[in-house]
Amino acid sequence: DAAAARDASPALWPAPAKPMHAVVGGAESAEFLRQTHDFARAWGGAAVVLAGLDHFTVMGPLEDPAHPLARRAAALAWQACGALRSA
């Protein structure tokens, strides 16, 4: 039913305390891209489109430590570690 669908939609849940960094493959459908951008915007963040990738391959750049996606993930992990140490 409609209420159950709304309850199951993370885009309608309260936004987390930190902005969302969404990553989507550019080879996805226009609707998938739109939903990713809308979701990130709803949670106060942004979406990055990685050209030529899809939901099966979008995590591939994490294998390359020099790739901007891997560097962003590492920076977020270090921020989280710092927050844990100071808690």
PDB file of C-alpha atoms in Angstrom:
ATOM      1  CA  ASP A   1       0.000   0.000   0.000  1.00  0.00           C
ATOM      2  CA  ALA A   2       1.000   3.648  -0.318  1.00  0.00           C
ATOM      3  CA  ALA A   3       1.823   4.118   3.377  1.00  0.00           C
ATOM      4  CA  ALA A   4       4.113   1.081   3.422  1.00  0.00           C
ATOM      5  CA  ALA A   5       5.858   2.319   0.272  1.00  0.00           C
ATOM      6  CA  ARG A   6       6.439   5.747   1.859  1.00  0.00           C
ATOM      7  CA  ASP A   7       7.769   4.141   5.052  1.00  0.00           C
ATOM      8  CA  ALA A   8      10.211   2.047   3.004  1.00  0.00           C
ATOM      9  CA  SER A   9      11.575   5.006   1.022  1.00  0.00           C
ATOM     10  CA  PRO A  10      14.859   6.309   2.503  1.00  0.00           C
ATOM     11  CA  ALA A  11      14.403   9.575   0.589  1.00  0.00           C
ATOM     12  CA  LEU A  12      11.436  10.328   2.856  1.00  0.00           C
ATOM     13  CA  TRP A  13      13.217   9.447   6.112  1.00  0.00           C
ATOM     14  CA  PRO A  14      14.802  12.201   8.204  1.00  0.00           C
ATOM     15  CA  ALA A  15      18.110  13.332   6.741  1.00  0.00           C
ATOM     16  CA  PRO A  16      21.261  12.248   8.580  1.00  0.00           C
ATOM     17  CA  ALA A  17      23.361  14.807  10.440  1.00  0.00           C
ATOM     18  CA  LYS A  18      25.919  14.871   7.617  1.00  0.00           C
ATOM     19  CA  PRO A  19      25.287  15.602   3.916  1.00  0.00           C
ATOM     20  CA  MET A  20      24.919  12.622   1.611  1.00  0.00           C
ATOM     21  CA  HIS A  21      27.536  11.959  -1.062  1.00  0.00           C
ATOM     22  CA  ALA A  22      25.730   9.879  -3.704  1.00  0.00           C
ATOM     23  CA  VAL A  23      27.540   8.244  -6.602  1.00  0.00           C
ATOM     24  CA  VAL A  24      25.741   6.987  -9.692  1.00  0.00           C
ATOM     25  CA  GLY A  25      26.912   5.506 -12.958  1.00  0.00           C
ATOM     26  CA  GLY A  26      26.323   7.615 -16.043  1.00  0.00           C
ATOM     27  CA  ALA A  27      25.173   4.531 -17.970  1.00  0.00           C
ATOM     28  CA  GLU A  28      22.067   4.290 -15.779  1.00  0.00           C
ATOM     29  CA  SER A  29      18.607   5.249 -17.009  1.00  0.00           C
ATOM     30  CA  ALA A  30      17.473   8.861 -16.890  1.00  0.00           C
ATOM     31  CA  GLU A  31      15.028   7.922 -14.118  1.00  0.00           C
ATOM     32  CA  PHE A  32      17.732   6.277 -12.007  1.00  0.00           C
ATOM     33  CA  LEU A  33      19.926   9.374 -12.412  1.00  0.00           C
ATOM     34  CA  ARG A  34      17.017  11.667 -11.484  1.00  0.00           C
ATOM     35  CA  GLN A  35      16.186   9.632  -8.382  1.00  0.00           C
ATOM     36  CA  THR A  36      19.809   9.651  -7.241  1.00  0.00           C
ATOM     37  CA  HIS A  37      20.049  13.440  -7.610  1.00  0.00           C
ATOM     38  CA  ASP A  38      16.705  13.949  -5.848  1.00  0.00           C
ATOM     39  CA  PHE A  39      17.690  11.636  -2.988  1.00  0.00           C
ATOM     40  CA  ALA A  40      21.033  13.357  -2.442  1.00  0.00           C
ATOM     41  CA  ARG A  41      19.408  16.795  -2.580  1.00  0.00           C
ATOM     42  CA  ALA A  42      16.710  15.710  -0.087  1.00  0.00           C
ATOM     43  CA  TRP A  43      19.449  14.697   2.355  1.00  0.00           C
ATOM     44  CA  GLY A  44      21.458  17.899   1.888  1.00  0.00           C
ATOM     45  CA  GLY A  45      24.178  16.500  -0.321  1.00  0.00           C
ATOM     46  CA  ALA A  46      25.116  16.083  -3.940  1.00  0.00           C
ATOM     47  CA  ALA A  47      25.320  13.344  -6.530  1.00  0.00           C
ATOM     48  CA  VAL A  48      28.365  12.583  -8.660  1.00  0.00           C
ATOM     49  CA  VAL A  49      27.881  10.858 -12.008  1.00  0.00           C
ATOM     50  CA  LEU A  50      30.680   8.527 -13.131  1.00  0.00           C
ATOM     51  CA  ALA A  51      30.553   8.327 -16.929  1.00  0.00           C
ATOM     52  CA  GLY A  52      30.204   4.924 -18.545  1.00  0.00           C
ATOM     53  CA  LEU A  53      29.495   3.049 -15.307  1.00  0.00           C
ATOM     54  CA  ASP A  54      26.342   1.393 -13.997  1.00  0.00           C
ATOM     55  CA  HIS A  55      25.160  -0.056 -10.684  1.00  0.00           C
ATOM     56  CA  PHE A  56      27.328  -3.146 -11.245  1.00  0.00           C
ATOM     57  CA  THR A  57      30.536  -1.213 -11.995  1.00  0.00           C
ATOM     58  CA  VAL A  58      30.177   2.096 -10.129  1.00  0.00           C
ATOM     59  CA  MET A  59      32.259   0.855  -7.180  1.00  0.00           C
ATOM     60  CA  GLY A  60      35.157  -0.166  -9.451  1.00  0.00           C
ATOM     61  CA  PRO A  61      37.016   3.147  -9.073  1.00  0.00           C
ATOM     62  CA  LEU A  62      37.520   2.370  -5.376  1.00  0.00           C
ATOM     63  CA  GLU A  63      40.236  -0.084  -6.475  1.00  0.00           C
ATOM     64  CA  ASP A  64      42.394   2.858  -7.587  1.00  0.00           C
ATOM     65  CA  PRO A  65      43.633   4.863  -4.580  1.00  0.00           C
ATOM     66  CA  ALA A  66      44.297   7.851  -6.848  1.00  0.00           C
ATOM     67  CA  HIS A  67      40.724   7.987  -8.191  1.00  0.00           C
ATOM     68  CA  PRO A  68      38.671  10.905  -6.797  1.00  0.00           C
ATOM     69  CA  LEU A  69      35.985   8.498  -5.548  1.00  0.00           C
ATOM     70  CA  ALA A  70      38.536   6.485  -3.552  1.00  0.00           C
ATOM     71  CA  ARG A  71      40.091   9.674  -2.181  1.00  0.00           C
ATOM     72  CA  ARG A  72      36.640  10.979  -1.133  1.00  0.00           C
ATOM     73  CA  ALA A  73      35.788   7.682   0.578  1.00  0.00           C
ATOM     74  CA  ALA A  74      39.123   7.736   2.416  1.00  0.00           C
ATOM     75  CA  ALA A  75      38.565  11.326   3.554  1.00  0.00           C
ATOM     76  CA  LEU A  76      35.100  10.452   4.871  1.00  0.00           C
ATOM     77  CA  ALA A  77      36.525   7.440   6.711  1.00  0.00           C
ATOM     78  CA  TRP A  78      39.223   9.583   8.331  1.00  0.00           C
ATOM     79  CA  GLN A  79      36.588  12.135   9.378  1.00  0.00           C
ATOM     80  CA  ALA A  80      34.531   9.363  10.963  1.00  0.00           C
ATOM     81  CA  CYS A  81      37.591   8.027  12.807  1.00  0.00           C
ATOM     82  CA  GLY A  82      38.333  11.495  14.153  1.00  0.00           C
ATOM     83  CA  ALA A  83      34.763  11.873  15.341  1.00  0.00           C
ATOM     84  CA  LEU A  84      34.965   8.511  17.120  1.00  0.00           C
ATOM     85  CA  ARG A  85      38.240   9.418  18.832  1.00  0.00           C
ATOM     86  CA  SER A  86      36.862  12.707  20.130  1.00  0.00           C
ATOM     87  CA  ALA A  87      33.590  11.186  21.409  1.00  0.00           C
TER      88      ALA A  87
END
